[in-house]
Each structure stands twice: as structure tokens, then as C-alpha cells.
C-alpha positions as a Python dict, from the first residue, in 0.01 Angstrom:
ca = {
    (1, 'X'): (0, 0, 0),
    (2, 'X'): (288, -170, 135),
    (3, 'X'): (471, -447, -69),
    (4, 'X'): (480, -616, 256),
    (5, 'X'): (103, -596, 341),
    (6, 'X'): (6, -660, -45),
    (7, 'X'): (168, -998, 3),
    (8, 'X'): (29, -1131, 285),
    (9, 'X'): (-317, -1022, 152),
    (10, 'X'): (-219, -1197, -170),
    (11, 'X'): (-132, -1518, 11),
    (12, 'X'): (-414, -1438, 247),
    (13, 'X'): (-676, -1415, -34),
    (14, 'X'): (-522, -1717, -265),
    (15, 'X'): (-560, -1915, 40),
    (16, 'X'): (-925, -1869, 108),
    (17, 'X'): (-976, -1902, -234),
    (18, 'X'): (-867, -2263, -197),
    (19, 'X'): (-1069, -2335, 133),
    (20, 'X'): (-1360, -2195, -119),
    (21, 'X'): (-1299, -2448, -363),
    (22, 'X'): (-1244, -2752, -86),
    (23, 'X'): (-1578, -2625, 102),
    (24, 'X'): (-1764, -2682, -248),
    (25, 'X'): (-1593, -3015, -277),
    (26, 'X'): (-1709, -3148, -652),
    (27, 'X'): (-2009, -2852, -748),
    (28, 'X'): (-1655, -2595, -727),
    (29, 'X'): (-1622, -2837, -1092),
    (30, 'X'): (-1955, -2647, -1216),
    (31, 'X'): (-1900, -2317, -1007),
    (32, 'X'): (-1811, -2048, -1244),
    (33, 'X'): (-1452, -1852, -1108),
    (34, 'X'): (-1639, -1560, -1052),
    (35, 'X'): (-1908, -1673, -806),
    (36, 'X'): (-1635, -1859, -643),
    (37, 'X'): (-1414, -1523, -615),
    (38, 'X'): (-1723, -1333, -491),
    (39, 'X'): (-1731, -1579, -201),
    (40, 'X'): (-1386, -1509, -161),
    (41, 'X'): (-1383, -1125, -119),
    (42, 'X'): (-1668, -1134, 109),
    (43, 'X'): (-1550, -1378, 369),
    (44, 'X'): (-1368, -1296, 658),
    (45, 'X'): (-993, -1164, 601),
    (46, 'X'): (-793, -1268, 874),
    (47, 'X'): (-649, -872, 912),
    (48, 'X'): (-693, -486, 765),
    (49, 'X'): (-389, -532, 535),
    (50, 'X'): (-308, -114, 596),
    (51, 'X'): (-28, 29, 791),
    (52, 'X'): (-92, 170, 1084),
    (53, 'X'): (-53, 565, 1001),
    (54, 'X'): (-288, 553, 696),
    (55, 'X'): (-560, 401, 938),
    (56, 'X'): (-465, 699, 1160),
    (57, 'X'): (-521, 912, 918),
    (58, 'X'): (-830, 854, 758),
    (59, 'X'): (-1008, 719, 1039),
    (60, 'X'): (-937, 1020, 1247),
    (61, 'X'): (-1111, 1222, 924),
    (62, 'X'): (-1393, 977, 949),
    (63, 'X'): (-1443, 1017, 1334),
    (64, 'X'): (-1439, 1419, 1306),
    (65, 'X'): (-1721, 1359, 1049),
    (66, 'X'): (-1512, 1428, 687),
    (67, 'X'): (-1480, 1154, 476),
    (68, 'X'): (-1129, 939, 460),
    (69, 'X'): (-851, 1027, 188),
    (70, 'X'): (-962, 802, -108),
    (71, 'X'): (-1146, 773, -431),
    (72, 'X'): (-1194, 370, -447),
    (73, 'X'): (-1543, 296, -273),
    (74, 'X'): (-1379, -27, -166),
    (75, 'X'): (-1155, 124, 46),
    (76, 'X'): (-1381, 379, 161),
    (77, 'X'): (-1596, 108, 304),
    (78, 'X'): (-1295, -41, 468),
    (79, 'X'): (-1236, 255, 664),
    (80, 'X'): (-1604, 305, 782),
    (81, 'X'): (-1605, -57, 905),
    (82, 'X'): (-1260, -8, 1087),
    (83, 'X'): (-1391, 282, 1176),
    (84, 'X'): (-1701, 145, 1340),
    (85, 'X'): (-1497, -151, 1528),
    (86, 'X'): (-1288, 97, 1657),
    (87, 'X'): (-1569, 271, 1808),
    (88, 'X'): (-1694, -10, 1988),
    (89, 'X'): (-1396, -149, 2071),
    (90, 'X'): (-1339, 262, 2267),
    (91, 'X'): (-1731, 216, 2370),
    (92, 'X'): (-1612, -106, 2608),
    (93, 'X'): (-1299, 52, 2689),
    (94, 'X'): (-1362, 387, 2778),
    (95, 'X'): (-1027, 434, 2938),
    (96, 'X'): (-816, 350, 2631),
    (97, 'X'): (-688, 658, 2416),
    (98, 'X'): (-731, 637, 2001),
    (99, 'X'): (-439, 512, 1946),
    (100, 'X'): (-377, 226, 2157),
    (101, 'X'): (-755, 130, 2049),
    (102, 'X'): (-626, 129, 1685),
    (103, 'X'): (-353, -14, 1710),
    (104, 'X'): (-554, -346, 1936),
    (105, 'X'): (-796, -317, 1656),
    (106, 'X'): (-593, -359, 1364),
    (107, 'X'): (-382, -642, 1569),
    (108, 'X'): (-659, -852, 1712),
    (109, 'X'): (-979, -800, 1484),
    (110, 'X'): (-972, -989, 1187),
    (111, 'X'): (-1159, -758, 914),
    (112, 'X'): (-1522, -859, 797),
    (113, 'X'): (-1412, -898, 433),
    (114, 'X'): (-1091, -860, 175),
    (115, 'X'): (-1125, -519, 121),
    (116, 'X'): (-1062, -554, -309),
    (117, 'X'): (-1278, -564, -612),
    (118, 'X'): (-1402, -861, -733),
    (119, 'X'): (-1186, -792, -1031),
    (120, 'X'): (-874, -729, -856),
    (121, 'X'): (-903, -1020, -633),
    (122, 'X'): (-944, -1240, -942),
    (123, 'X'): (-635, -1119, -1108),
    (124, 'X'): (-470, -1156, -801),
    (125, 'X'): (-564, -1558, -769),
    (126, 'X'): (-494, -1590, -1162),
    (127, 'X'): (-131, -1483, -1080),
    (128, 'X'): (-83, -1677, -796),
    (129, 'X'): (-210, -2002, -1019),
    (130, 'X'): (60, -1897, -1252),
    (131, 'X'): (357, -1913, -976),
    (132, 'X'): (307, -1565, -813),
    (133, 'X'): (483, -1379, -990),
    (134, 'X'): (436, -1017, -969),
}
């Protein structure tokens, strides 16, 4: 990934982390980290935090029925779900070619979740605590 996309997402995720812990107002006191993290990763990520060409890539393998380029069933899932808003995003505009539909997909459609293990995204929120530092 990135550096530049594994930022944002980093700032991306620490930040709904902390809307988390203001939605739960005084229970986030008795809310174990890892139930509050699990809301977290499954909440709505404001973008697919992959560059363009790897979306090309393996959705187009997804599309033609072979699965995408990856072992990480994380990321696996991201690419089915990008895959299926791109096909209903080309099912209401049956005019537009694959890649302009990709590219309005992964700039307007925020994705349904952060696309990271529960594990990873707490790491990730442990080192932003601590200043984030890489």
C-alpha cells in the first residue's frame, strides 16, 4: 500500500476511533479496547484507501470470475464489495466504461468498513496514542 494512503487511513481510523469513544460518552470508561476497536473497523470508512491500478487490477479478475491477487481475506472482501458497488454503480449508468465507473467509485463512495483486522487496526490506534510515530 501506499505510504500516502496508509496515512490517511491511519488518521482516518484513529479518528473514528475517537467519535467511538465520544458516542459511548462515560460506558467507553467500562468498554473494553477491543469491543470499542471492533466498532471501529466495521463502521463506515470515509474511502477505499487503494490506488487506483491495484483496484483495476483485481477487480477486473473478480469481474471475469477469478479471484483478486491476495492472500489476506480482509482484503479479499474489500475487493468483492468494491467490486459489487462498481457493478451497480455500471447497472445505473449503462453508458459509462469500467474505468471512469472506478475511478467515480473509488472518489465518491465512501467504503462500508476499514478494510483491516481487528488486530491491525488496534496497533494502529495504540501508535497513534503514542504520537504516531511509525
Amino acid at each position: 500500500m501506499e505510504l500516502y494512503y496508509k496515512e490517511e487511513r491511519d488518521r482516518d481510523l484513529y479518528e473514528a476511533y475517537n467519535k467511538v469513544l465520544k458516542s459511548l460518552g462515560m460506558a467507553a470508561l467500562d468498554t473494553p479496547r477491543e469491543k470499542v476497536v471492533h466498532r471501529v473497523v466495521y463502521s463506515v470508512a470515509p474511502r477505499f484507501y487503494i490506488s487506483y491500478e491495484e483496484a483495476r487490477r483485481n477487480v477486473k479478475r473478480i469481474m471475469s470470475g477469478r479471484p483478486p491477487r491476495c492472500m489476506s481475506a480482509v482484503r479479499t472482501e474489500m475487493y468483492n464489495d468494491l467490486a459489487n458497488l462498481l457493478a451497480g454503480y455500471l447497472r445505473r449508468r449503462p453508458r459509462a466504461n469500467f474505468n471512469e465507473a472506478l475511478g467515480a467509485v473509488l472518489a465518491e463512495k465512501p467504503a462500508p468498513r476499514f478494510y483491516l483486522s481487528e488486530r491491525s487496526a488496534l496497533l494502529i490506534i495504540y501508535r497513534m496514542q503514542r504520537g504516531g510515530a511509525s
